[in-house]
PDB file of C-alpha atoms in Angstrom:
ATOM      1  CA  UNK A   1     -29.510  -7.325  -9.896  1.00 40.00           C
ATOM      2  CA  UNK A   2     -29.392  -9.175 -13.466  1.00 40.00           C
ATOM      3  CA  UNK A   3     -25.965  -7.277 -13.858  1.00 41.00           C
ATOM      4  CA  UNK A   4     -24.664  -9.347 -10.726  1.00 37.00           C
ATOM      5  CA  UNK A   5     -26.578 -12.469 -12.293  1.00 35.00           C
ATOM      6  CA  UNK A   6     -24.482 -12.212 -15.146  1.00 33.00           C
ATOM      7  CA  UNK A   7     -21.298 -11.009 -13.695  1.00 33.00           C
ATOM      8  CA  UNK A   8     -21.446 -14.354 -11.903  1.00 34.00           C
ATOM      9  CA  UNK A   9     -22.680 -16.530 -14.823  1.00 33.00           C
ATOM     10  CA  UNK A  10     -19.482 -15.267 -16.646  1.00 35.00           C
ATOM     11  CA  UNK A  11     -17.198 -15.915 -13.797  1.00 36.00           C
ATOM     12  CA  UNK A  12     -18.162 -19.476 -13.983  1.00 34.00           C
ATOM     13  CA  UNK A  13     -18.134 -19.689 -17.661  1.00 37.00           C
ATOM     14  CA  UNK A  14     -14.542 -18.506 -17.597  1.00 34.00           C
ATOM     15  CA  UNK A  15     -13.490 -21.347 -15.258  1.00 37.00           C
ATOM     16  CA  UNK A  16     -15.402 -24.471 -17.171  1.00 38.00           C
ATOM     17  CA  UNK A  17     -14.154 -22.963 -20.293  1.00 34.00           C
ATOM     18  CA  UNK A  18     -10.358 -22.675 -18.824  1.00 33.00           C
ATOM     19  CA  UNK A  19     -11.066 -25.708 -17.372  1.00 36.00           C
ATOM     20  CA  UNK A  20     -11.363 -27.470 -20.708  1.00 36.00           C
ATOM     21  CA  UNK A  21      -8.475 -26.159 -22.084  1.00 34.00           C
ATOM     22  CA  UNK A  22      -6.275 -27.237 -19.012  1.00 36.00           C
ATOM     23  CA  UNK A  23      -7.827 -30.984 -19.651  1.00 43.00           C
ATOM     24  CA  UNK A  24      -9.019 -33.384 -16.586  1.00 39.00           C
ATOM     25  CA  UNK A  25      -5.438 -34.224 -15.771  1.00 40.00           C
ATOM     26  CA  UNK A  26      -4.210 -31.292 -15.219  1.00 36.00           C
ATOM     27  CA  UNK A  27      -2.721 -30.446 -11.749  1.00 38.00           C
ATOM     28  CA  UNK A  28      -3.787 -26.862 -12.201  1.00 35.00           C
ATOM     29  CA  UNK A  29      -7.128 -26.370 -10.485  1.00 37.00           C
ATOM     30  CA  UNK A  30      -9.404 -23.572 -11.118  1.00 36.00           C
ATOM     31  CA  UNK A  31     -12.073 -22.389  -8.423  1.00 38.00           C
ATOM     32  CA  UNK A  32     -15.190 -19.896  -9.596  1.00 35.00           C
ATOM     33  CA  UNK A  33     -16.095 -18.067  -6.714  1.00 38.00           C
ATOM     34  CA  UNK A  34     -20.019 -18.994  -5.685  1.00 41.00           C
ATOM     35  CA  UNK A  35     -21.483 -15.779  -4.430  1.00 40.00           C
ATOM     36  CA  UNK A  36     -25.125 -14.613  -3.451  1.00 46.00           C
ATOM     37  CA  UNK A  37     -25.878 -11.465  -5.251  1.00 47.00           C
ATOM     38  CA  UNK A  38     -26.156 -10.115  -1.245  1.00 46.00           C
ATOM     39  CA  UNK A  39     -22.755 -11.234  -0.905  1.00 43.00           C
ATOM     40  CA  UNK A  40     -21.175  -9.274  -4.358  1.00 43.00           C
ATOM     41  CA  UNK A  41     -23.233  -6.227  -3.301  1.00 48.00           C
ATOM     42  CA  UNK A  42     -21.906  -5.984   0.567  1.00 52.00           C
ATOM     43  CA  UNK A  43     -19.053  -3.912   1.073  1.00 60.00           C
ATOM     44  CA  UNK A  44     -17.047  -4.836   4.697  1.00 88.00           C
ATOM     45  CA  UNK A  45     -16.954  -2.623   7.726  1.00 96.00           C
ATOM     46  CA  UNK A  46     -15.399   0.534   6.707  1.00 96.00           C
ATOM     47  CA  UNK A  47     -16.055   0.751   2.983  1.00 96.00           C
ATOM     48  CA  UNK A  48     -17.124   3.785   1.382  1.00 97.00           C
ATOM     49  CA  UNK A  49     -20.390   3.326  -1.211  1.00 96.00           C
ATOM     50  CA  UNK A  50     -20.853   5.626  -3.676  1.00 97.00           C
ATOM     51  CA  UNK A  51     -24.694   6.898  -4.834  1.00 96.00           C
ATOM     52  CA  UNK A  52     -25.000   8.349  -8.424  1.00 92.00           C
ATOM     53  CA  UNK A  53     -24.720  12.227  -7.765  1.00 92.00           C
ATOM     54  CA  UNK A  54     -21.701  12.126  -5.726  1.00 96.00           C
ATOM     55  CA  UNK A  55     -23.278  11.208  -2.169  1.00 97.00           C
ATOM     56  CA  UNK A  56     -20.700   8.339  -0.101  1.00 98.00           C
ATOM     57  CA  UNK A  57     -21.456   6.742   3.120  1.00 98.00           C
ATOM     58  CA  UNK A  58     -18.405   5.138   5.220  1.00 98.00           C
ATOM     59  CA  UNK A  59     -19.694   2.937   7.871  1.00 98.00           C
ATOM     60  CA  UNK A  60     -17.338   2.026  10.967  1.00 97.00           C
ATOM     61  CA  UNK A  61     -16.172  -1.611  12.259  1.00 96.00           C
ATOM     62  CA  UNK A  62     -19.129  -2.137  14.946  1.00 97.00           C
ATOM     63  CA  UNK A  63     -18.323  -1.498  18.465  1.00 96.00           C
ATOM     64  CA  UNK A  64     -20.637  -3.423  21.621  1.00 97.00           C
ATOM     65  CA  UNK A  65     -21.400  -1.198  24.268  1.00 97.00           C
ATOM     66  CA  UNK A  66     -23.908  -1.332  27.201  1.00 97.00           C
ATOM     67  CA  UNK A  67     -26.946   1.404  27.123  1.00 97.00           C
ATOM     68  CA  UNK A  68     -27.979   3.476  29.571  1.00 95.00           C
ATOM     69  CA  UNK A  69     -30.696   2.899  32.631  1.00 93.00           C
ATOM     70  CA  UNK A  70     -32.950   4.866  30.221  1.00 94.00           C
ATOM     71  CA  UNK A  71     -32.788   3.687  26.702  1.00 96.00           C
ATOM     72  CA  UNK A  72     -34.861   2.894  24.342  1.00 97.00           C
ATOM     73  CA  UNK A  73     -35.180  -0.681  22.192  1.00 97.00           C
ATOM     74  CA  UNK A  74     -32.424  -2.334  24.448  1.00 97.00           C
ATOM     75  CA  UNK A  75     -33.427  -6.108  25.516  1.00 96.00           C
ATOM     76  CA  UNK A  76     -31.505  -7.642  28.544  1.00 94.00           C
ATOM     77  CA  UNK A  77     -29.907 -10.596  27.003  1.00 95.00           C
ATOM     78  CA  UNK A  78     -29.076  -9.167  23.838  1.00 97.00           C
ATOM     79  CA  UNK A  79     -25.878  -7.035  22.532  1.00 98.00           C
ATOM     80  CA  UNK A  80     -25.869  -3.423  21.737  1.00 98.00           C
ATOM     81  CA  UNK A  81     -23.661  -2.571  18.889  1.00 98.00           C
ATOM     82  CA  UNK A  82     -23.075   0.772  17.429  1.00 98.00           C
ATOM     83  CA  UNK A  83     -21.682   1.718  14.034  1.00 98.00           C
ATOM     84  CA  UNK A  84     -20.192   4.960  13.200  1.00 98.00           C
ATOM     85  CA  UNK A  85     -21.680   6.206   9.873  1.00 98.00           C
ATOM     86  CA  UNK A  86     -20.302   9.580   8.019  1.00 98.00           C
ATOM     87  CA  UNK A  87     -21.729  11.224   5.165  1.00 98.00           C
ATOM     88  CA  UNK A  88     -19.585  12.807   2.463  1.00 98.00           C
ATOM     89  CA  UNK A  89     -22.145  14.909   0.330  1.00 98.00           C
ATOM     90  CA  UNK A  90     -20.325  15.780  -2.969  1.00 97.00           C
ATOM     91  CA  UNK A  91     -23.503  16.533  -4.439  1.00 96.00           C
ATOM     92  CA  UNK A  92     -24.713  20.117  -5.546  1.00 96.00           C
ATOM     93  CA  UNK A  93     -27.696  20.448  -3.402  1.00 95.00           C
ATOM     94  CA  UNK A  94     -27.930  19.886   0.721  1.00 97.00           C
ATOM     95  CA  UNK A  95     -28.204  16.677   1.859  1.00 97.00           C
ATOM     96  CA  UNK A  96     -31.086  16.271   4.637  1.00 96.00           C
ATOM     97  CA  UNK A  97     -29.861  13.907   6.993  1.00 95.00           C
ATOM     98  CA  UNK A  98     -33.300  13.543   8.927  1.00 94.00           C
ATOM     99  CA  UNK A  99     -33.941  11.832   5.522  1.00 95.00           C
ATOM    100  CA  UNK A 100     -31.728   9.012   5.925  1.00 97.00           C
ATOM    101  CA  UNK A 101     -32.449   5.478   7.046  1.00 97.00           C
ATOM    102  CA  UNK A 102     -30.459   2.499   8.667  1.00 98.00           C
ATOM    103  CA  UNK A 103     -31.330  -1.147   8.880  1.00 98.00           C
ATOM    104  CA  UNK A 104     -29.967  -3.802  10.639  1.00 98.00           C
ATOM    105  CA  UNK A 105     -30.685  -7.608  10.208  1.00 98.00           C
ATOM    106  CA  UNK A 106     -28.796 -10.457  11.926  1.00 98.00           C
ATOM    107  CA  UNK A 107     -28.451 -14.320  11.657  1.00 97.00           C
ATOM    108  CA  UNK A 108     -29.276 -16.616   9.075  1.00 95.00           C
ATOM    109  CA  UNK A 109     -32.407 -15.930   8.616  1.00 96.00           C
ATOM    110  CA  UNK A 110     -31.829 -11.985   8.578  1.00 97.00           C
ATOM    111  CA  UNK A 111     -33.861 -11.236  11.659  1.00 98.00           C
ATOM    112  CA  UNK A 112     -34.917  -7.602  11.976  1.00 98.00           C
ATOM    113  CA  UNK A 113     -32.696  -6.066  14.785  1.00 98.00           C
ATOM    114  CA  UNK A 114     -34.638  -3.412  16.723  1.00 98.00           C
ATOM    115  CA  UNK A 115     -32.623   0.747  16.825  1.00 98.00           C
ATOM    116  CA  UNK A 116     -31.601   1.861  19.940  1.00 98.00           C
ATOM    117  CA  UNK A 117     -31.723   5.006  21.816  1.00 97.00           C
ATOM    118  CA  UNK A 118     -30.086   6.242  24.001  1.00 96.00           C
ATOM    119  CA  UNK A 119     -29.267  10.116  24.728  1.00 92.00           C
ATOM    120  CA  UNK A 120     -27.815  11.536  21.622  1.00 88.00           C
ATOM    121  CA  UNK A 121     -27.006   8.092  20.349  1.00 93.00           C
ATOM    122  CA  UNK A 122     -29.726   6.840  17.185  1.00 91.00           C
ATOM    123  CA  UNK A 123     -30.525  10.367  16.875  1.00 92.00           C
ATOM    124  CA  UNK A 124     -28.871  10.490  13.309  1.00 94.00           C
ATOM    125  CA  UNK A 125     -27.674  13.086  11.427  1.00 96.00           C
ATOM    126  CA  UNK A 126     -28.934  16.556  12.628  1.00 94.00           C
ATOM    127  CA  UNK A 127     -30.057  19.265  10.193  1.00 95.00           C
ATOM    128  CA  UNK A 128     -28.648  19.270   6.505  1.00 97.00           C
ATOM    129  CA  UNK A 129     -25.007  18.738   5.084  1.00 98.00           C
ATOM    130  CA  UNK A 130     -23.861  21.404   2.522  1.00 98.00           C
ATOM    131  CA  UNK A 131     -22.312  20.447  -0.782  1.00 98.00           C
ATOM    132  CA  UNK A 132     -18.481  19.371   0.092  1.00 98.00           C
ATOM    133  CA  UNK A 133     -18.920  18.717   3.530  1.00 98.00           C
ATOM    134  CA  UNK A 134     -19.468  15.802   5.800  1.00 98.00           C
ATOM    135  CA  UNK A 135     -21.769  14.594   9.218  1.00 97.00           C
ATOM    136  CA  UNK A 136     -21.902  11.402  10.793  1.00 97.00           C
ATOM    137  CA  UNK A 137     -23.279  10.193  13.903  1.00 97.00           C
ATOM    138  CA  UNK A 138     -24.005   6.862  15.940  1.00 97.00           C
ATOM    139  CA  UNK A 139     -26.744   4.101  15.258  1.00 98.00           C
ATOM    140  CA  UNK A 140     -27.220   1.822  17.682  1.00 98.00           C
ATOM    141  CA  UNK A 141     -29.306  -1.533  17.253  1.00 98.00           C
ATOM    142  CA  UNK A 142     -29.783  -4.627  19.356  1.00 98.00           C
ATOM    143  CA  UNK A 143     -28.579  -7.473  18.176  1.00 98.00           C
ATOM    144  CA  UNK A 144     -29.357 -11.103  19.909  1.00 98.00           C
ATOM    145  CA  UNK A 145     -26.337 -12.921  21.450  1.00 96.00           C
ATOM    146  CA  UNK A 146     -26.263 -15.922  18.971  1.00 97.00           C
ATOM    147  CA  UNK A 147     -26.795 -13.547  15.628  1.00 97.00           C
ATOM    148  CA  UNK A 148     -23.461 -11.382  16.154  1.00 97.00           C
ATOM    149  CA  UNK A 149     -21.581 -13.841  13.426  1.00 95.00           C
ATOM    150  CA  UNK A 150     -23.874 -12.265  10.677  1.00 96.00           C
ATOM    151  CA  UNK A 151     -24.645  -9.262  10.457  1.00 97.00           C
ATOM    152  CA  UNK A 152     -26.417  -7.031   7.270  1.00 97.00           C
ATOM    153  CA  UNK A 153     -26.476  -3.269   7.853  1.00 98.00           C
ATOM    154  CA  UNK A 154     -28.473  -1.270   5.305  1.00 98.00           C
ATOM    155  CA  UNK A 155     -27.996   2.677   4.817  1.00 98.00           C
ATOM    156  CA  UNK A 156     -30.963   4.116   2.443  1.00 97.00           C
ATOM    157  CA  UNK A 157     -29.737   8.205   2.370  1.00 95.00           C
ATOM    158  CA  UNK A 158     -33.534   9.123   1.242  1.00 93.00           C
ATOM    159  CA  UNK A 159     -36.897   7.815  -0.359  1.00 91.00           C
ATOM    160  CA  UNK A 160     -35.654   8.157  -3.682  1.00 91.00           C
ATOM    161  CA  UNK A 161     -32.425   6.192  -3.562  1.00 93.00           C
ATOM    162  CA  UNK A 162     -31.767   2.424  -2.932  1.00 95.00           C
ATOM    163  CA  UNK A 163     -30.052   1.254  -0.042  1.00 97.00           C
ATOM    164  CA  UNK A 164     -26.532  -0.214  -0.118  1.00 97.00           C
ATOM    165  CA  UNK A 165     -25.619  -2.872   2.489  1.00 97.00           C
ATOM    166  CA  UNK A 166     -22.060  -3.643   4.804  1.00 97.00           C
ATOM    167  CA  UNK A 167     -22.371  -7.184   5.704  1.00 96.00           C
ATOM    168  CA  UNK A 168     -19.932  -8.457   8.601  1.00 96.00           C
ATOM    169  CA  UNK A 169     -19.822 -10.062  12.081  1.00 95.00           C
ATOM    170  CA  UNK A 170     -19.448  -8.009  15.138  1.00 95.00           C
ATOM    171  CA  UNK A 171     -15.991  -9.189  17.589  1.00 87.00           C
TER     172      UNK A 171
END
């Protein structure tokens, strides 16, 4: 966190120091870009993060669809949207997918979205993923109507290891 701090402090020190140099008349302007640290850590729909070890996580653009008469955290009035998340594991040991977490929070205010499931769907990652190969599966989560323009997905692979967020709206 400090590193992004600082990574942003410099950024603007650059441009008021440039900025000098160029002189108030100048026509050339010069623009420091003002991000939250949230914003410099969240990757867009379909990045790939990277955990030391070797461990990477793609997560898919989301997708809206409607659940089934029997699922499970669905609220009439609110959207369903899934997100496709794979697993590379180029770590040495197997990676236990039971073990890994997903978070959703939408809006503003970063309202906790509630998982859904449905069938097969939120079920995660069965069993264990040797060294060198991949798994993915489907997370669901419901997301209220007027929230869909924000929306902060967290993957945390295990306990031990810090979660790394895709931050994006959902068309």
């Amino acid at each position: 966190m400090n590193g992004i701090r600082t990574s942003a402090v410099a950024r603007l020190s650059v441009a008021a120091i440039t900025a000098c140099f160029l002189g108030a008349g100048s026509s050339l302007a010069v623009a420091a870009p003002l991000l939250s640290p949230a914003a410099e850590q969240a990757g867009d729909w379909e990045d790939t993060k990277k955990w030391d070890g070797g461990l990477t996580v793609t997560v898919s653009k989301p997708t809206t669809f409607t659940p089934g008469a029997y699922s499970i955290g669905h609220e009439s009035g609110n959207q369903a949207v899934k997100w496709r998340i794979k697993v590379h594991n180029g770590t040495d040991e197997a990676f236990q997918g039971a073990l890994m977490s997903v978070y959703v929070k939408s809006g503003s205010d970063g309202d906790t979205c509630e998982q859904i499931f449905d069938g097969d769907l939120g079920a995660g990652i069965a069993g264990s993923v040797s060294p060198g190969s991949s798994g993915a599966a489907y997370f669901a989560f419901d997301v209220p109507q007027k929230q869909l323009n924000k929306i902060d997905l967290e993957v945390r692979p295990d306990f031990d290891q810090d979660g790394k967020h895709w931050v994006g709206q959902v068309k």
